[in-house]
């Protein structure tokens, strides 16, 4: 590809080590990526060349960005808070392994996308939400410790992820049982899925050595 074919993108520089930490395990594998927010088309190109020739990048935008479609990159037009639209994309491409939400940054939209796509992901999937500085801004439906903020939702998910240890004080949720890790960074949250294991069943008394 010549340089004239490369498109622009806007990313915070400190995101790139985070991507490498959480996404490098997918490189070279047949991974399906849903990117919410197409922008100028450079990000989906970056992911295509990062993950390699077996990946599929499905980029989603409320504006028509079909001119950015190319080999391995599929463009779909619709709103990220439209559960039916997102469900149709899952039906078309199968469960995503990675979801990157760099869309409207509105709390209602972020929460709607998460509700629709997180349960539909592969069991070892990774879900990233970027630019969560907006979770603290009223114009985006956020604010410090404001209910409905995606940061506040993720704080609750910490407890839901560990609900099995609360002796019934907190009922397990489907999302909490699916999550094995939540990582908070400046402006970005990463949620990683894994098959649920009831670790309470793995607890065994440790035998002590005989006293002499």
PDB file of C-alpha atoms in Angstrom:
ATOM      1  CA  UNK A   1       0.000   0.000   0.000  1.00  0.00           C
ATOM      2  CA  UNK A   2       1.392   3.417  -0.916  1.00  0.00           C
ATOM      3  CA  UNK A   3       1.330   6.325   1.518  1.00  0.00           C
ATOM      4  CA  UNK A   4      -1.447   8.061  -0.433  1.00  0.00           C
ATOM      5  CA  UNK A   5      -3.795   5.183   0.477  1.00  0.00           C
ATOM      6  CA  UNK A   6      -3.306   5.681   4.223  1.00  0.00           C
ATOM      7  CA  UNK A   7      -6.024   7.583   6.062  1.00  0.00           C
ATOM      8  CA  UNK A   8      -5.922   9.853   9.093  1.00  0.00           C
ATOM      9  CA  UNK A   9      -6.863   8.915  12.645  1.00  0.00           C
ATOM     10  CA  UNK A  10      -6.909  10.665  16.008  1.00  0.00           C
ATOM     11  CA  UNK A  11      -5.709   8.665  19.022  1.00  0.00           C
ATOM     12  CA  UNK A  12      -4.265   9.603  22.399  1.00  0.00           C
ATOM     13  CA  UNK A  13      -0.611   8.486  22.373  1.00  0.00           C
ATOM     14  CA  UNK A  14      -0.856   6.712  25.735  1.00  0.00           C
ATOM     15  CA  UNK A  15      -3.505   4.344  24.313  1.00  0.00           C
ATOM     16  CA  UNK A  16      -0.996   2.420  22.202  1.00  0.00           C
ATOM     17  CA  UNK A  17       0.786   0.588  25.066  1.00  0.00           C
ATOM     18  CA  UNK A  18      -2.670  -0.298  26.412  1.00  0.00           C
ATOM     19  CA  UNK A  19      -3.648  -1.771  23.062  1.00  0.00           C
ATOM     20  CA  UNK A  20      -0.464  -3.814  22.998  1.00  0.00           C
ATOM     21  CA  UNK A  21      -0.983  -5.088  26.545  1.00  0.00           C
ATOM     22  CA  UNK A  22      -4.534  -6.285  25.973  1.00  0.00           C
ATOM     23  CA  UNK A  23      -4.763  -7.031  22.251  1.00  0.00           C
ATOM     24  CA  UNK A  24      -1.408  -8.493  21.203  1.00  0.00           C
ATOM     25  CA  UNK A  25      -2.656 -12.025  21.926  1.00  0.00           C
ATOM     26  CA  UNK A  26      -5.022 -11.721  18.959  1.00  0.00           C
ATOM     27  CA  UNK A  27      -2.345 -10.851  16.386  1.00  0.00           C
ATOM     28  CA  UNK A  28      -2.144 -13.380  13.561  1.00  0.00           C
ATOM     29  CA  UNK A  29      -5.418 -15.086  14.513  1.00  0.00           C
ATOM     30  CA  UNK A  30      -8.827 -15.043  12.750  1.00  0.00           C
ATOM     31  CA  UNK A  31     -10.191 -12.266  14.945  1.00  0.00           C
ATOM     32  CA  UNK A  32     -13.395 -10.269  14.407  1.00  0.00           C
ATOM     33  CA  UNK A  33     -13.214  -6.650  15.543  1.00  0.00           C
ATOM     34  CA  UNK A  34     -16.174  -4.290  15.919  1.00  0.00           C
ATOM     35  CA  UNK A  35     -15.021  -0.674  15.905  1.00  0.00           C
ATOM     36  CA  UNK A  36     -17.648   1.883  16.924  1.00  0.00           C
ATOM     37  CA  UNK A  37     -16.786   5.220  15.353  1.00  0.00           C
ATOM     38  CA  UNK A  38     -15.117   5.224  11.952  1.00  0.00           C
ATOM     39  CA  UNK A  39     -13.761   8.765  11.972  1.00  0.00           C
ATOM     40  CA  UNK A  40     -11.532   9.400   8.965  1.00  0.00           C
ATOM     41  CA  UNK A  41     -10.984   5.697   8.353  1.00  0.00           C
ATOM     42  CA  UNK A  42      -7.405   5.465   9.586  1.00  0.00           C
ATOM     43  CA  UNK A  43      -8.129   3.494  12.736  1.00  0.00           C
ATOM     44  CA  UNK A  44      -9.751   0.549  10.956  1.00  0.00           C
ATOM     45  CA  UNK A  45      -6.771   0.454   8.603  1.00  0.00           C
ATOM     46  CA  UNK A  46      -4.414   0.389  11.573  1.00  0.00           C
ATOM     47  CA  UNK A  47      -6.249  -2.564  13.115  1.00  0.00           C
ATOM     48  CA  UNK A  48      -6.255  -4.427   9.816  1.00  0.00           C
ATOM     49  CA  UNK A  49      -2.477  -4.248   9.527  1.00  0.00           C
ATOM     50  CA  UNK A  50      -1.919  -4.841  13.249  1.00  0.00           C
ATOM     51  CA  UNK A  51      -3.989  -8.019  13.526  1.00  0.00           C
ATOM     52  CA  UNK A  52      -2.989  -9.390  10.143  1.00  0.00           C
ATOM     53  CA  UNK A  53      -4.524 -11.066   7.098  1.00  0.00           C
ATOM     54  CA  UNK A  54      -6.953 -13.311   9.002  1.00  0.00           C
ATOM     55  CA  UNK A  55      -8.782 -10.501  10.814  1.00  0.00           C
ATOM     56  CA  UNK A  56     -12.095  -8.854   9.924  1.00  0.00           C
ATOM     57  CA  UNK A  57     -12.687  -5.248  10.914  1.00  0.00           C
ATOM     58  CA  UNK A  58     -16.319  -4.120  11.078  1.00  0.00           C
ATOM     59  CA  UNK A  59     -16.430  -0.359  11.529  1.00  0.00           C
ATOM     60  CA  UNK A  60     -19.710   1.235  12.608  1.00  0.00           C
ATOM     61  CA  UNK A  61     -20.711   4.874  12.242  1.00  0.00           C
ATOM     62  CA  UNK A  62     -23.927   6.863  12.243  1.00  0.00           C
ATOM     63  CA  UNK A  63     -22.681   8.677   9.125  1.00  0.00           C
ATOM     64  CA  UNK A  64     -22.244   6.906   5.807  1.00  0.00           C
ATOM     65  CA  UNK A  65     -18.546   5.989   5.607  1.00  0.00           C
ATOM     66  CA  UNK A  66     -18.795   3.285   2.964  1.00  0.00           C
ATOM     67  CA  UNK A  67     -15.922   4.831   1.018  1.00  0.00           C
ATOM     68  CA  UNK A  68     -13.600   3.368   3.659  1.00  0.00           C
ATOM     69  CA  UNK A  69     -14.534  -0.244   2.877  1.00  0.00           C
ATOM     70  CA  UNK A  70     -11.698  -2.348   1.491  1.00  0.00           C
ATOM     71  CA  UNK A  71     -10.311  -5.854   1.803  1.00  0.00           C
ATOM     72  CA  UNK A  72     -10.964  -7.106   5.380  1.00  0.00           C
ATOM     73  CA  UNK A  73     -12.737  -3.846   6.326  1.00  0.00           C
ATOM     74  CA  UNK A  74     -16.540  -3.781   6.370  1.00  0.00           C
ATOM     75  CA  UNK A  75     -18.502  -0.574   6.958  1.00  0.00           C
ATOM     76  CA  UNK A  76     -21.990  -0.541   8.465  1.00  0.00           C
ATOM     77  CA  UNK A  77     -24.103   2.584   8.947  1.00  0.00           C
ATOM     78  CA  UNK A  78     -26.310   3.057  11.992  1.00  0.00           C
ATOM     79  CA  UNK A  79     -26.479   4.321  15.555  1.00  0.00           C
ATOM     80  CA  UNK A  80     -24.522   2.651  18.316  1.00  0.00           C
ATOM     81  CA  UNK A  81     -27.532   2.877  20.638  1.00  0.00           C
ATOM     82  CA  UNK A  82     -29.743   0.874  18.260  1.00  0.00           C
ATOM     83  CA  UNK A  83     -29.825  -2.647  19.706  1.00  0.00           C
ATOM     84  CA  UNK A  84     -31.572  -4.095  16.657  1.00  0.00           C
ATOM     85  CA  UNK A  85     -28.945  -2.630  14.317  1.00  0.00           C
ATOM     86  CA  UNK A  86     -26.116  -4.011  16.460  1.00  0.00           C
ATOM     87  CA  UNK A  87     -27.846  -7.381  16.689  1.00  0.00           C
ATOM     88  CA  UNK A  88     -28.045  -7.538  12.910  1.00  0.00           C
ATOM     89  CA  UNK A  89     -24.299  -6.940  12.680  1.00  0.00           C
ATOM     90  CA  UNK A  90     -23.637  -9.768  15.137  1.00  0.00           C
ATOM     91  CA  UNK A  91     -25.927 -12.005  13.084  1.00  0.00           C
ATOM     92  CA  UNK A  92     -24.014 -11.078   9.923  1.00  0.00           C
ATOM     93  CA  UNK A  93     -20.443 -11.389  11.195  1.00  0.00           C
ATOM     94  CA  UNK A  94     -20.758 -13.595  14.262  1.00  0.00           C
ATOM     95  CA  UNK A  95     -19.643 -12.845  17.823  1.00  0.00           C
ATOM     96  CA  UNK A  96     -16.954 -10.172  17.964  1.00  0.00           C
ATOM     97  CA  UNK A  97     -13.693 -10.993  19.706  1.00  0.00           C
ATOM     98  CA  UNK A  98     -12.906  -7.328  20.255  1.00  0.00           C
ATOM     99  CA  UNK A  99     -15.155  -4.285  20.579  1.00  0.00           C
ATOM    100  CA  UNK A 100     -13.596  -0.810  20.558  1.00  0.00           C
ATOM    101  CA  UNK A 101     -16.036   1.950  21.432  1.00  0.00           C
ATOM    102  CA  UNK A 102     -14.714   5.239  20.063  1.00  0.00           C
ATOM    103  CA  UNK A 103     -18.117   6.480  18.984  1.00  0.00           C
ATOM    104  CA  UNK A 104     -20.258   9.370  20.208  1.00  0.00           C
ATOM    105  CA  UNK A 105     -18.831   9.245  23.776  1.00  0.00           C
ATOM    106  CA  UNK A 106     -22.341   9.887  25.137  1.00  0.00           C
ATOM    107  CA  UNK A 107     -23.055   7.872  28.272  1.00  0.00           C
ATOM    108  CA  UNK A 108     -26.449   6.681  27.028  1.00  0.00           C
ATOM    109  CA  UNK A 109     -24.871   5.459  23.787  1.00  0.00           C
ATOM    110  CA  UNK A 110     -21.908   3.786  25.501  1.00  0.00           C
ATOM    111  CA  UNK A 111     -24.196   1.956  27.922  1.00  0.00           C
ATOM    112  CA  UNK A 112     -26.564   0.899  25.126  1.00  0.00           C
ATOM    113  CA  UNK A 113     -23.725  -0.517  23.022  1.00  0.00           C
ATOM    114  CA  UNK A 114     -22.315  -2.357  26.014  1.00  0.00           C
ATOM    115  CA  UNK A 115     -25.678  -3.919  26.865  1.00  0.00           C
ATOM    116  CA  UNK A 116     -26.123  -5.086  23.271  1.00  0.00           C
ATOM    117  CA  UNK A 117     -22.610  -6.247  22.397  1.00  0.00           C
ATOM    118  CA  UNK A 118     -20.888  -7.442  25.554  1.00  0.00           C
ATOM    119  CA  UNK A 119     -23.170 -10.481  26.005  1.00  0.00           C
ATOM    120  CA  UNK A 120     -22.793 -11.282  22.296  1.00  0.00           C
ATOM    121  CA  UNK A 121     -18.991 -11.359  22.349  1.00  0.00           C
ATOM    122  CA  UNK A 122     -16.863 -14.486  22.220  1.00  0.00           C
ATOM    123  CA  UNK A 123     -16.202 -16.008  25.640  1.00  0.00           C
ATOM    124  CA  UNK A 124     -12.613 -14.733  25.660  1.00  0.00           C
ATOM    125  CA  UNK A 125     -13.411 -11.330  24.183  1.00  0.00           C
ATOM    126  CA  UNK A 126     -12.031  -7.900  25.051  1.00  0.00           C
ATOM    127  CA  UNK A 127     -14.181  -4.760  25.247  1.00  0.00           C
ATOM    128  CA  UNK A 128     -12.540  -1.318  25.252  1.00  0.00           C
ATOM    129  CA  UNK A 129     -14.209   2.057  25.760  1.00  0.00           C
ATOM    130  CA  UNK A 130     -12.087   5.062  24.858  1.00  0.00           C
ATOM    131  CA  UNK A 131     -12.120   8.769  25.725  1.00  0.00           C
ATOM    132  CA  UNK A 132     -13.942   8.302  29.010  1.00  0.00           C
ATOM    133  CA  UNK A 133     -13.001  11.787  30.087  1.00  0.00           C
ATOM    134  CA  UNK A 134     -16.554  12.410  28.853  1.00  0.00           C
ATOM    135  CA  UNK A 135     -17.823  10.275  31.748  1.00  0.00           C
ATOM    136  CA  UNK A 136     -17.097  13.319  33.929  1.00  0.00           C
ATOM    137  CA  UNK A 137     -18.735  15.904  31.645  1.00  0.00           C
ATOM    138  CA  UNK A 138     -22.391  16.845  32.025  1.00  0.00           C
ATOM    139  CA  UNK A 139     -22.783  17.595  28.305  1.00  0.00           C
ATOM    140  CA  UNK A 140     -22.147  13.900  27.620  1.00  0.00           C
ATOM    141  CA  UNK A 141     -24.412  12.635  30.400  1.00  0.00           C
ATOM    142  CA  UNK A 142     -21.568  12.238  32.862  1.00  0.00           C
ATOM    143  CA  UNK A 143     -20.263  13.890  36.005  1.00  0.00           C
ATOM    144  CA  UNK A 144     -18.334  12.901  39.103  1.00  0.00           C
ATOM    145  CA  UNK A 145     -20.065   9.846  40.642  1.00  0.00           C
ATOM    146  CA  UNK A 146     -23.152  10.471  38.503  1.00  0.00           C
ATOM    147  CA  UNK A 147     -25.392   7.471  37.991  1.00  0.00           C
ATOM    148  CA  UNK A 148     -25.527   6.454  34.364  1.00  0.00           C
ATOM    149  CA  UNK A 149     -21.868   7.273  33.817  1.00  0.00           C
ATOM    150  CA  UNK A 150     -20.047   4.319  32.266  1.00  0.00           C
ATOM    151  CA  UNK A 151     -17.258   4.771  34.809  1.00  0.00           C
ATOM    152  CA  UNK A 152     -19.825   4.268  37.571  1.00  0.00           C
ATOM    153  CA  UNK A 153     -21.179   1.210  35.745  1.00  0.00           C
ATOM    154  CA  UNK A 154     -17.696  -0.275  35.661  1.00  0.00           C
ATOM    155  CA  UNK A 155     -17.210   0.410  39.370  1.00  0.00           C
ATOM    156  CA  UNK A 156     -20.343  -1.636  40.037  1.00  0.00           C
ATOM    157  CA  UNK A 157     -19.034  -4.372  37.757  1.00  0.00           C
ATOM    158  CA  UNK A 158     -16.063  -4.817  40.091  1.00  0.00           C
ATOM    159  CA  UNK A 159     -18.489  -5.985  42.779  1.00  0.00           C
ATOM    160  CA  UNK A 160     -20.543  -8.001  40.295  1.00  0.00           C
ATOM    161  CA  UNK A 161     -17.386  -9.752  39.102  1.00  0.00           C
ATOM    162  CA  UNK A 162     -16.803 -10.833  42.710  1.00  0.00           C
ATOM    163  CA  UNK A 163     -20.436 -11.437  43.697  1.00  0.00           C
ATOM    164  CA  UNK A 164     -19.774 -15.093  44.526  1.00  0.00           C
ATOM    165  CA  UNK A 165     -17.749 -13.985  47.552  1.00  0.00           C
ATOM    166  CA  UNK A 166     -20.452 -11.765  49.086  1.00  0.00           C
ATOM    167  CA  UNK A 167     -22.363 -14.581  50.842  1.00  0.00           C
ATOM    168  CA  UNK A 168     -25.539 -13.674  48.991  1.00  0.00           C
ATOM    169  CA  UNK A 169     -25.388  -9.929  49.650  1.00  0.00           C
ATOM    170  CA  UNK A 170     -25.068  -9.297  45.913  1.00  0.00           C
ATOM    171  CA  UNK A 171     -26.836 -11.431  43.336  1.00  0.00           C
ATOM    172  CA  UNK A 172     -24.571 -12.555  40.473  1.00  0.00           C
ATOM    173  CA  UNK A 173     -25.175 -10.829  37.139  1.00  0.00           C
ATOM    174  CA  UNK A 174     -24.582 -12.291  33.697  1.00  0.00           C
ATOM    175  CA  UNK A 175     -22.075  -9.540  32.948  1.00  0.00           C
ATOM    176  CA  UNK A 176     -20.240 -10.020  36.227  1.00  0.00           C
ATOM    177  CA  UNK A 177     -19.947 -13.774  35.727  1.00  0.00           C
ATOM    178  CA  UNK A 178     -18.512 -13.248  32.240  1.00  0.00           C
ATOM    179  CA  UNK A 179     -15.797 -10.785  33.288  1.00  0.00           C
ATOM    180  CA  UNK A 180     -12.384 -11.947  34.462  1.00  0.00           C
ATOM    181  CA  UNK A 181     -10.625  -8.578  34.490  1.00  0.00           C
ATOM    182  CA  UNK A 182     -11.411  -4.856  34.458  1.00  0.00           C
ATOM    183  CA  UNK A 183      -8.519  -2.472  33.826  1.00  0.00           C
ATOM    184  CA  UNK A 184      -8.886   1.267  34.391  1.00  0.00           C
ATOM    185  CA  UNK A 185      -6.546   3.699  32.655  1.00  0.00           C
ATOM    186  CA  UNK A 186      -6.599   7.434  32.120  1.00  0.00           C
ATOM    187  CA  UNK A 187      -9.583   7.900  29.812  1.00  0.00           C
ATOM    188  CA  UNK A 188     -10.025   4.238  28.874  1.00  0.00           C
ATOM    189  CA  UNK A 189     -11.499   1.084  30.418  1.00  0.00           C
ATOM    190  CA  UNK A 190     -10.775  -2.471  29.263  1.00  0.00           C
ATOM    191  CA  UNK A 191     -13.075  -5.366  30.193  1.00  0.00           C
ATOM    192  CA  UNK A 192     -11.913  -8.910  29.477  1.00  0.00           C
ATOM    193  CA  UNK A 193     -14.145 -11.963  29.335  1.00  0.00           C
ATOM    194  CA  UNK A 194     -13.417 -15.575  30.240  1.00  0.00           C
ATOM    195  CA  UNK A 195     -15.543 -18.662  30.907  1.00  0.00           C
ATOM    196  CA  UNK A 196     -16.956 -18.483  34.436  1.00  0.00           C
ATOM    197  CA  UNK A 197     -15.320 -20.663  37.062  1.00  0.00           C
ATOM    198  CA  UNK A 198     -16.879 -20.854  40.517  1.00  0.00           C
ATOM    199  CA  UNK A 199     -13.705 -20.490  42.521  1.00  0.00           C
ATOM    200  CA  UNK A 200     -15.550 -21.241  45.754  1.00  0.00           C
ATOM    201  CA  UNK A 201     -15.688 -24.847  44.574  1.00  0.00           C
ATOM    202  CA  UNK A 202     -11.905 -24.852  44.271  1.00  0.00           C
ATOM    203  CA  UNK A 203     -11.280 -23.896  47.873  1.00  0.00           C
ATOM    204  CA  UNK A 204      -9.761 -26.719  49.875  1.00  0.00           C
ATOM    205  CA  UNK A 205      -8.201 -26.752  53.338  1.00  0.00           C
ATOM    206  CA  UNK A 206      -4.441 -26.802  53.176  1.00  0.00           C
ATOM    207  CA  UNK A 207      -3.081 -29.732  55.176  1.00  0.00           C
ATOM    208  CA  UNK A 208      -0.484 -28.749  57.730  1.00  0.00           C
ATOM    209  CA  UNK A 209       2.659 -30.809  58.156  1.00  0.00           C
ATOM    210  CA  UNK A 210       2.713 -33.114  61.152  1.00  0.00           C
ATOM    211  CA  UNK A 211       4.290 -31.548  64.177  1.00  0.00           C
ATOM    212  CA  UNK A 212       7.464 -33.204  65.358  1.00  0.00           C
TER     213      UNK A 212
END
